[in-house]
Coordinates of C-alpha atoms in Angstrom, one line a residue:
X11 CA -0.3 -101.3 -57.6
X12 CA 1.0 -98.3 -59.6
X13 CA 1.0 -94.9 -57.6
X14 CA 0.5 -91.4 -59.2
X15 CA 3.0 -89.5 -59.4
X16 CA 2.9 -86.4 -57.1
X17 CA 1.9 -83.2 -58.2
X18 CA 4.5 -80.6 -59.4
X19 CA 3.9 -77.2 -57.6
X20 CA 3.1 -75.6 -61.0
X21 CA 0.2 -78.4 -60.9
X22 CA -0.9 -76.8 -57.8
X23 CA -3.8 -74.1 -58.2
X24 CA -2.4 -71.1 -56.3
X25 CA -4.3 -69.5 -53.6
X26 CA -6.0 -66.3 -53.4
X27 CA -6.0 -64.1 -50.6
X28 CA -8.9 -62.2 -49.3
X29 CA -7.3 -58.8 -49.6
X30 CA -6.2 -59.9 -53.4
X31 CA -9.8 -60.7 -54.5
X32 CA -11.1 -57.7 -53.2
X33 CA -8.6 -55.6 -54.7
X34 CA -9.2 -57.5 -57.9
X35 CA -12.8 -57.5 -57.8
X36 CA -12.3 -53.8 -57.7
X37 CA -15.0 -50.8 -56.3
X38 CA -18.4 -50.9 -58.1
X39 CA -22.3 -51.3 -57.5
X40 CA -21.8 -53.7 -54.3
X41 CA -19.6 -51.4 -52.3
X42 CA -22.0 -48.3 -53.1
X43 CA -25.2 -50.3 -52.2
X44 CA -23.1 -51.4 -49.2
X45 CA -22.5 -47.8 -48.3
X46 CA -25.9 -46.6 -48.8
X47 CA -27.4 -49.2 -46.6
X48 CA -24.9 -49.1 -43.5
X49 CA -25.1 -44.9 -44.1
X50 CA -28.9 -45.5 -43.9
X51 CA -28.6 -46.9 -40.7
X52 CA -25.8 -44.8 -39.5
X53 CA -27.8 -41.8 -40.1
X54 CA -30.6 -43.6 -38.0
X55 CA -28.2 -43.6 -35.2
X56 CA -27.2 -40.4 -35.1
X57 CA -30.8 -39.1 -35.1
X58 CA -30.9 -41.6 -31.9
X59 CA -28.1 -40.8 -30.2
X60 CA -28.5 -36.8 -30.8
X61 CA -32.2 -36.9 -30.3
X62 CA -32.5 -36.3 -26.2
X63 CA -30.8 -33.0 -26.9
X64 CA -33.6 -31.6 -29.1
X65 CA -36.3 -33.5 -27.4
X66 CA -35.3 -32.1 -24.0
X67 CA -37.1 -28.7 -23.7
X68 CA -40.3 -30.8 -25.1
X69 CA -39.9 -33.6 -22.3
X70 CA -39.4 -31.2 -19.6
X71 CA -42.2 -29.1 -20.6
X72 CA -44.1 -32.3 -20.2
X73 CA -42.9 -34.2 -17.0
X74 CA -42.0 -30.1 -15.1
X75 CA -38.7 -31.0 -15.6
X76 CA -36.0 -28.5 -13.9
X77 CA -33.4 -27.0 -16.4
X78 CA -30.7 -29.0 -15.6
X79 CA -31.9 -31.1 -13.2
X80 CA -31.3 -34.6 -12.3
X81 CA -33.4 -36.3 -14.3
X82 CA -32.8 -34.1 -17.1
X83 CA -29.1 -35.1 -16.8
X84 CA -30.2 -38.8 -16.4
X85 CA -32.4 -38.5 -19.9
X86 CA -29.3 -37.2 -22.0
X87 CA -27.1 -40.0 -20.2
X88 CA -29.5 -43.5 -20.8
X89 CA -28.8 -43.6 -23.8
X90 CA -24.7 -43.6 -24.0
X91 CA -24.7 -45.6 -21.0
X92 CA -26.9 -48.3 -23.0
X93 CA -24.2 -47.4 -26.3
X94 CA -21.5 -48.7 -23.7
X95 CA -22.6 -51.7 -22.7
X96 CA -23.9 -52.6 -26.5
X97 CA -20.5 -51.5 -27.6
X98 CA -18.7 -53.9 -25.7
X99 CA -21.2 -56.9 -26.2
X100 CA -22.3 -56.7 -29.8
X101 CA -18.5 -56.1 -31.1
X102 CA -17.6 -59.4 -29.3
X103 CA -20.7 -60.9 -30.2
X104 CA -19.8 -60.1 -34.1
X105 CA -16.3 -62.1 -34.0
X106 CA -18.0 -65.0 -32.4
X107 CA -21.1 -65.2 -34.8
X108 CA -20.9 -63.1 -37.9
X109 CA -20.9 -59.5 -38.6
X110 CA -24.4 -60.1 -40.3
X111 CA -26.4 -61.7 -37.7
X112 CA -25.0 -59.0 -35.3
X113 CA -25.9 -56.1 -38.0
X114 CA -29.7 -57.6 -38.4
X115 CA -30.3 -58.1 -34.7
X116 CA -29.6 -54.4 -33.8
X117 CA -31.0 -52.8 -36.0
X118 CA -34.6 -54.6 -35.2
X119 CA -34.3 -53.9 -31.6
X120 CA -33.5 -50.4 -32.0
X121 CA -36.5 -49.7 -33.5
X122 CA -38.3 -51.8 -31.4
X123 CA -36.7 -50.0 -28.4
X124 CA -37.1 -46.1 -30.0
X125 CA -40.7 -46.8 -30.6
X126 CA -41.5 -47.5 -26.9
X127 CA -39.9 -44.7 -25.6
X128 CA -42.4 -42.8 -28.0
X129 CA -45.2 -43.8 -26.0
X130 CA -43.7 -43.7 -22.8
X131 CA -46.0 -42.3 -20.3
X132 CA -43.4 -41.6 -17.2
X133 CA -40.1 -40.6 -17.1
X134 CA -38.6 -44.0 -15.9
X135 CA -39.9 -45.9 -18.3
X136 CA -38.3 -43.2 -20.9
X137 CA -35.2 -43.8 -19.2
X138 CA -35.3 -46.9 -19.4
X139 CA -36.6 -47.1 -23.7
X140 CA -33.4 -44.7 -24.2
X141 CA -31.1 -47.1 -21.8
X142 CA -32.4 -49.7 -24.3
X143 CA -32.3 -48.2 -27.3
X144 CA -29.0 -47.3 -26.4
X145 CA -27.7 -50.9 -25.6
X146 CA -29.0 -51.9 -29.3
X147 CA -27.3 -49.4 -31.4
X148 CA -23.9 -49.5 -29.7
X149 CA -23.8 -52.9 -31.7
X150 CA -24.3 -51.0 -34.9
X151 CA -20.7 -48.8 -34.7
X152 CA -18.2 -51.7 -34.6
X153 CA -20.4 -53.9 -37.3
X154 CA -20.7 -51.2 -39.8
X155 CA -17.1 -50.1 -39.8
X156 CA -15.7 -53.7 -39.6
X157 CA -18.0 -54.4 -42.3
X158 CA -17.4 -51.3 -44.3
X159 CA -13.6 -52.0 -44.2
X160 CA -13.8 -55.5 -45.6
X161 CA -15.8 -55.4 -48.1
X162 CA -13.9 -52.2 -50.0
X163 CA -10.7 -52.5 -51.9
X164 CA -7.6 -51.0 -50.6
X165 CA -7.2 -47.9 -52.2
X166 CA -10.7 -46.7 -51.6
X167 CA -10.8 -47.9 -47.9
X168 CA -10.0 -44.8 -46.0
X169 CA -12.7 -42.3 -48.2
X170 CA -15.5 -44.8 -48.2
X171 CA -15.3 -45.2 -44.3
X172 CA -15.0 -41.3 -44.1
X173 CA -18.1 -41.3 -46.3
X174 CA -19.8 -43.5 -44.0
X175 CA -19.1 -41.5 -41.2
X176 CA -20.5 -38.6 -43.4
X177 CA -24.3 -40.0 -42.7
X178 CA -23.9 -38.5 -39.3
X179 CA -24.6 -34.9 -40.6
X180 CA -27.6 -36.7 -42.9
X181 CA -28.7 -37.7 -39.2
X182 CA -28.2 -34.9 -37.5
X183 CA -29.7 -32.7 -40.1
X184 CA -33.0 -34.9 -40.3
X185 CA -33.1 -34.7 -36.8
X186 CA -32.9 -30.9 -36.6
X187 CA -35.6 -30.8 -39.1
X188 CA -37.9 -32.9 -38.0
X189 CA -37.6 -31.0 -33.9
X190 CA -37.8 -27.7 -35.9
X191 CA -41.1 -28.9 -37.7
X192 CA -43.0 -30.8 -35.0
X193 CA -42.2 -28.0 -33.2
X194 CA -44.3 -25.8 -35.2
X195 CA -46.9 -28.3 -35.8
X196 CA -47.6 -29.4 -32.1
X197 CA -47.2 -28.0 -28.3
X198 CA -43.8 -28.8 -27.1
X199 CA -45.5 -31.3 -24.6
X200 CA -46.6 -33.7 -27.8
X201 CA -43.7 -32.8 -30.1
X202 CA -41.2 -34.7 -28.3
X203 CA -43.2 -37.9 -28.4
X204 CA -43.8 -37.7 -32.6
X205 CA -39.9 -36.8 -32.8
X206 CA -39.0 -40.2 -31.0
X207 CA -41.4 -42.0 -33.1
X208 CA -39.6 -40.3 -36.3
X209 CA -36.8 -40.9 -35.6
X210 CA -36.9 -44.8 -34.6
X211 CA -38.5 -45.8 -38.3
X212 CA -35.4 -44.9 -40.7
X213 CA -34.0 -47.4 -39.1
X214 CA -36.5 -50.2 -40.5
X215 CA -35.6 -49.3 -44.0
X216 CA -31.9 -50.1 -43.1
X217 CA -33.3 -53.4 -41.9
X218 CA -35.4 -54.5 -45.0
X219 CA -32.3 -53.9 -47.6
X220 CA -29.4 -55.8 -44.8
X221 CA -31.1 -59.1 -45.6
X222 CA -29.4 -58.7 -49.3
X223 CA -25.7 -58.4 -47.2
X224 CA -23.5 -61.3 -46.8
X225 CA -21.4 -62.0 -44.2
X226 CA -17.7 -60.4 -44.0
X227 CA -15.3 -62.8 -45.9
X228 CA -12.9 -61.8 -43.8
X229 CA -14.6 -62.5 -40.7
X230 CA -16.0 -66.1 -42.5
X231 CA -12.1 -67.5 -43.3
X232 CA -11.3 -66.2 -39.3
X233 CA -14.0 -68.6 -38.3
X234 CA -13.1 -71.5 -40.7
X235 CA -15.8 -71.2 -43.5
X236 CA -14.4 -70.7 -46.4
X237 CA -17.1 -72.1 -48.8
X238 CA -19.5 -69.6 -47.2
X239 CA -16.4 -66.7 -47.6
X240 CA -16.1 -68.1 -51.4
X241 CA -19.5 -67.4 -51.9
X242 CA -19.6 -64.3 -50.3
X243 CA -17.2 -63.0 -52.5
X244 CA -19.0 -64.9 -55.7
X245 CA -21.6 -62.1 -54.6
X246 CA -19.5 -59.3 -54.8
X247 CA -18.4 -60.2 -58.1
X248 CA -21.8 -60.8 -59.6
X249 CA -23.1 -57.5 -58.5
X250 CA -19.9 -55.5 -59.4
X251 CA -19.7 -57.7 -63.0
X252 CA -16.5 -59.0 -62.2
X253 CA -14.8 -62.4 -62.2
X254 CA -13.5 -64.5 -59.2
X255 CA -10.7 -65.9 -60.2
X256 CA -11.4 -70.0 -60.1
X257 CA -8.7 -70.6 -57.1
X258 CA -9.1 -71.8 -53.9
X259 CA -9.2 -68.8 -51.1
X260 CA -6.2 -68.5 -48.6
X261 CA -7.4 -70.0 -45.4
X262 CA -5.6 -68.9 -42.4
X263 CA -3.8 -70.9 -40.4
X264 CA -5.2 -72.5 -37.4
X265 CA -4.9 -70.4 -34.4
X266 CA -6.1 -70.6 -30.8
X267 CA -9.3 -68.8 -29.9
X268 CA -8.8 -64.9 -29.6
X269 CA -9.9 -63.2 -26.5
X270 CA -10.9 -59.6 -26.2
X271 CA -7.4 -60.1 -23.5
X272 CA -5.5 -60.4 -26.8
X273 CA -6.4 -56.5 -27.1
X274 CA -4.3 -55.8 -24.2
X275 CA -0.7 -58.1 -24.6
X276 CA 2.5 -57.5 -27.4
X277 CA 1.8 -55.3 -29.7
X278 CA -2.1 -54.7 -29.2
X279 CA -1.3 -52.8 -25.8
X280 CA -0.1 -50.0 -26.8
X281 CA -2.1 -49.3 -29.8
X282 CA -5.4 -50.2 -28.0
X283 CA -4.4 -47.7 -24.9
X284 CA -3.6 -44.8 -27.3
X285 CA -6.6 -45.3 -29.6
X286 CA -8.7 -45.8 -26.3
X287 CA -7.9 -42.4 -25.2
X288 CA -8.2 -40.9 -28.4
X289 CA -12.1 -42.0 -28.7
X290 CA -12.6 -41.2 -25.3
X291 CA -11.2 -37.2 -25.3
X292 CA -12.9 -36.7 -29.0
X293 CA -16.1 -38.1 -27.1
X294 CA -16.1 -35.9 -24.0
X295 CA -15.9 -33.2 -25.9
X296 CA -18.1 -33.8 -28.9
X297 CA -21.1 -34.9 -26.6
X298 CA -20.3 -32.2 -24.0
X299 CA -20.6 -29.3 -25.8
X300 CA -23.3 -30.7 -28.4
X301 CA -25.9 -32.6 -26.5
X302 CA -26.3 -29.5 -24.3
X303 CA -26.1 -27.1 -27.1
X304 CA -29.8 -26.5 -28.4
X305 CA -30.3 -26.1 -24.3
X306 CA -27.6 -23.6 -24.3
X307 CA -28.8 -21.8 -26.8
X308 CA -32.9 -21.7 -25.5
X309 CA -30.8 -20.2 -22.5
X310 CA -29.4 -17.4 -24.8
X311 CA -32.9 -16.1 -25.3
X312 CA -33.6 -18.1 -28.5
X313 CA -37.3 -19.7 -29.0
X314 CA -37.3 -23.0 -30.3
X315 CA -37.9 -22.4 -33.6
X316 CA -34.4 -20.3 -33.8
X317 CA -32.6 -22.9 -31.4
X318 CA -33.4 -25.8 -34.7
X319 CA -32.7 -23.7 -36.9
X320 CA -29.6 -22.8 -35.4
X321 CA -28.7 -26.7 -34.9
X322 CA -29.8 -27.5 -38.4
X323 CA -27.3 -25.3 -40.1
X324 CA -24.6 -26.4 -37.3
X325 CA -25.1 -30.0 -38.8
X326 CA -24.9 -28.5 -42.4
X327 CA -21.5 -26.9 -41.3
X328 CA -20.5 -30.9 -40.9
X329 CA -20.7 -31.7 -44.5
X330 CA -17.6 -29.9 -45.8
X331 CA -15.6 -31.1 -42.7
X332 CA -16.2 -34.6 -43.8
X333 CA -15.4 -34.0 -47.7
X334 CA -12.2 -32.2 -47.0
X335 CA -11.8 -35.1 -44.4
X336 CA -12.3 -37.8 -47.5
X337 CA -9.8 -36.1 -48.9
X338 CA -6.7 -35.6 -46.6
X339 CA -6.9 -39.5 -45.4
X340 CA -5.9 -40.8 -48.8
X341 CA -3.8 -37.8 -49.6
X342 CA -1.4 -37.1 -46.7
X343 CA -2.6 -40.1 -44.4
X344 CA -5.3 -41.1 -41.6
X345 CA -3.0 -40.0 -38.5
X346 CA -2.0 -36.9 -39.9
X347 CA -5.5 -35.9 -40.9
X348 CA -7.0 -36.7 -37.6
X349 CA -4.2 -34.9 -35.5
X350 CA -4.6 -32.0 -37.7
X351 CA -8.5 -32.1 -36.8
X352 CA -8.3 -32.7 -33.3
X353 CA -6.1 -29.5 -33.1
X354 CA -8.5 -27.5 -34.8
X355 CA -11.0 -28.6 -32.6
X356 CA -9.5 -27.5 -29.5
X357 CA -8.6 -24.0 -30.7
X358 CA -12.0 -24.4 -31.8
X359 CA -13.3 -24.7 -28.6
X360 CA -11.5 -21.6 -27.5
X361 CA -12.8 -19.6 -29.9
X362 CA -16.4 -20.4 -29.1
X363 CA -15.8 -19.8 -25.4
X364 CA -14.9 -15.8 -26.9
X365 CA -17.5 -15.2 -28.8
X366 CA -19.8 -12.7 -27.2
X367 CA -22.0 -12.0 -30.2
X368 CA -24.8 -14.2 -31.5
X369 CA -23.3 -14.0 -34.9
X370 CA -20.1 -14.9 -33.4
X371 CA -21.4 -17.9 -31.8
X372 CA -23.1 -19.0 -34.6
X373 CA -19.6 -18.9 -36.6
X374 CA -17.4 -20.7 -34.1
X375 CA -19.8 -22.8 -32.7
X376 CA -20.0 -24.0 -36.9
X377 CA -16.2 -24.0 -37.3
X378 CA -15.9 -26.3 -34.5
X379 CA -19.1 -28.0 -35.7
X380 CA -16.7 -28.5 -38.8
X381 CA -13.4 -30.0 -37.0
X382 CA -15.1 -32.3 -34.7
X383 CA -17.0 -34.2 -37.8
X384 CA -13.7 -34.0 -39.3
X385 CA -12.0 -35.8 -36.4
X386 CA -14.7 -38.0 -36.1
X387 CA -14.5 -39.1 -40.0
X388 CA -10.6 -39.3 -39.9
X389 CA -10.9 -41.3 -36.8
X390 CA -13.6 -43.8 -38.3
X391 CA -11.3 -44.3 -41.2
X392 CA -8.3 -45.2 -39.0
X393 CA -9.6 -47.5 -36.3
X394 CA -10.7 -50.6 -37.7
X395 CA -7.5 -50.6 -40.3
X396 CA -5.5 -50.9 -36.7
X397 CA -7.0 -54.0 -35.8
X398 CA -6.9 -57.8 -37.3
X399 CA -9.7 -59.2 -38.7
X400 CA -10.1 -61.6 -35.4
X401 CA -10.1 -59.2 -33.1
X402 CA -11.8 -56.1 -35.4
X403 CA -15.5 -55.6 -34.4
X404 CA -14.1 -56.3 -30.4
X405 CA -11.3 -53.5 -30.7
X406 CA -14.1 -51.7 -32.5
X407 CA -16.2 -52.3 -29.7
X408 CA -14.1 -51.8 -26.9
X409 CA -12.3 -48.2 -28.0
X410 CA -16.5 -47.0 -29.0
X411 CA -17.0 -48.6 -25.5
X412 CA -14.4 -46.3 -24.2
X413 CA -16.9 -43.1 -26.2
X414 CA -19.8 -44.2 -24.8
X415 CA -18.3 -44.1 -21.2
X416 CA -17.2 -40.2 -21.9
X417 CA -20.5 -40.0 -23.7
X418 CA -22.0 -41.2 -20.2
X419 CA -20.0 -38.5 -18.4
X420 CA -20.1 -35.5 -20.6
X421 CA -23.5 -34.4 -20.0
X422 CA -22.6 -33.8 -16.6
X423 CA -19.7 -32.0 -17.5
X424 CA -21.7 -29.9 -20.2
X425 CA -24.3 -29.2 -17.8
X426 CA -21.7 -26.4 -16.8
X427 CA -22.2 -24.7 -20.0
X428 CA -25.8 -24.0 -18.4
X429 CA -25.2 -23.3 -15.0
X430 CA -22.2 -20.2 -15.2
X431 CA -19.4 -22.3 -15.6
X432 CA -18.8 -22.0 -19.3
X433 CA -14.8 -21.0 -19.5
X434 CA -14.2 -24.3 -17.2
X435 CA -16.5 -26.3 -19.4
X436 CA -14.8 -25.6 -22.6
X437 CA -11.1 -25.4 -21.1
X438 CA -11.5 -28.5 -20.3
X439 CA -12.9 -30.1 -23.5
X440 CA -10.2 -28.2 -25.5
X441 CA -7.6 -30.2 -23.4
X442 CA -9.4 -33.5 -24.1
X443 CA -8.8 -32.7 -27.8
X444 CA -5.5 -31.4 -27.4
X445 CA -4.5 -34.8 -25.6
X446 CA -6.1 -36.8 -28.1
X447 CA -4.5 -35.3 -31.1
X448 CA -1.0 -36.0 -28.7
X449 CA -2.3 -39.9 -28.3
X450 CA -2.9 -40.0 -31.9
X451 CA 0.1 -39.2 -32.8
X452 CA 1.9 -41.7 -30.4
X453 CA 0.4 -44.5 -32.2
X454 CA 3.1 -44.6 -34.6
X455 CA 1.2 -46.4 -37.2
X456 CA 0.1 -45.3 -40.7
X457 CA -2.1 -47.5 -42.7
X458 CA -2.6 -45.4 -45.9
X459 CA -2.6 -48.1 -48.7
X460 CA -2.1 -50.9 -46.5
X461 CA -4.3 -54.1 -46.6
X462 CA -6.0 -54.8 -43.4
X463 CA -4.3 -57.2 -40.2
X464 CA -5.4 -60.7 -40.7
X465 CA -3.1 -62.0 -37.6
X466 CA -3.0 -60.6 -34.0
X467 CA 0.5 -59.0 -33.2

């Protein structure tokens, strides 16, 4: 029997790494569409997260809640408590069953539970609805940012992740504008229901649009599905008008199943712990200030219309913070940008404390809004690049879970803004921002221009 001669190395087609494939397909319509789709859902999530701060005056009027009461604090906390559970659960699940499936489930549940909150007849049911809404949207963060990071070419990844975070400002502007409009169209006892219903509806747009997005090719490869990964890349090529080389994809070598415990072993331990501290510190200060800010301004004698107009101006101040962060993460790097914004936030908290006139309060709170949202933009660009593909949404879910833990605590701490302990609260928040800056610098890794890690370190 005649045997075929062995293939020479030159006759074996080279394998194409998924990073190289994404870079070759370049930036095009697919990435811009993905940014718009994820961004719309992210804006809807921002509306849901910040909603209670705007709705609380009307809810208090409807149910007779005293300012700073336990029920009011629980209402502000419920969404964050749900997000804590959701971030840990959905992030882990997305690494097991795929980004796209979780992508669709979380948005659907967020809309359903959000609408249920709008018709809740009692405070108890409203608290339950807000918890379940938080549980649903808690999965959006780890999935959206992992998807975006895994579909964008290396040279553009940092700024696109900041662009995605900037949709948070759009959601903030929308919820402030809607709160203002409903406060003029309906009495406070009714306006909050219309606000909750309106905030749930944008998620429907994102849900419909998401059906056209394939699963992440990196996630598919890590789960042993190279044919589907190639189909996802062909979809990107088709939309971008590019050509995917006719060579097989490089499949990662078989590895034992990765569990969340891998976040706390080897080289991942230091990175995970420091990132968790950054997320915790930034979240405690940000939500501690801004979840109570409408009520704080109301306590200073502003009517509801003026409160919502001021909140709208503060939301607009976030936009240049994002724009500068998108430039700096590619110019000086993710870590330096994050540390700089966190340091500016610590200074801004003290300037807010020293403000003695309405104009000074507006100016310092706008500066603080600028710095804090720039810090969030840099952090969202940095974090997914520090976790390997098999752990990316799990890691994002864990650190965002630490942020949600801080968010659960922040309304109780932020309540000091209304009870005469302004100096204590703002000092605590400034210390949080400063310690977060130290932890961010201590990570010691710069990811600018680097391809996403595939293997667990």
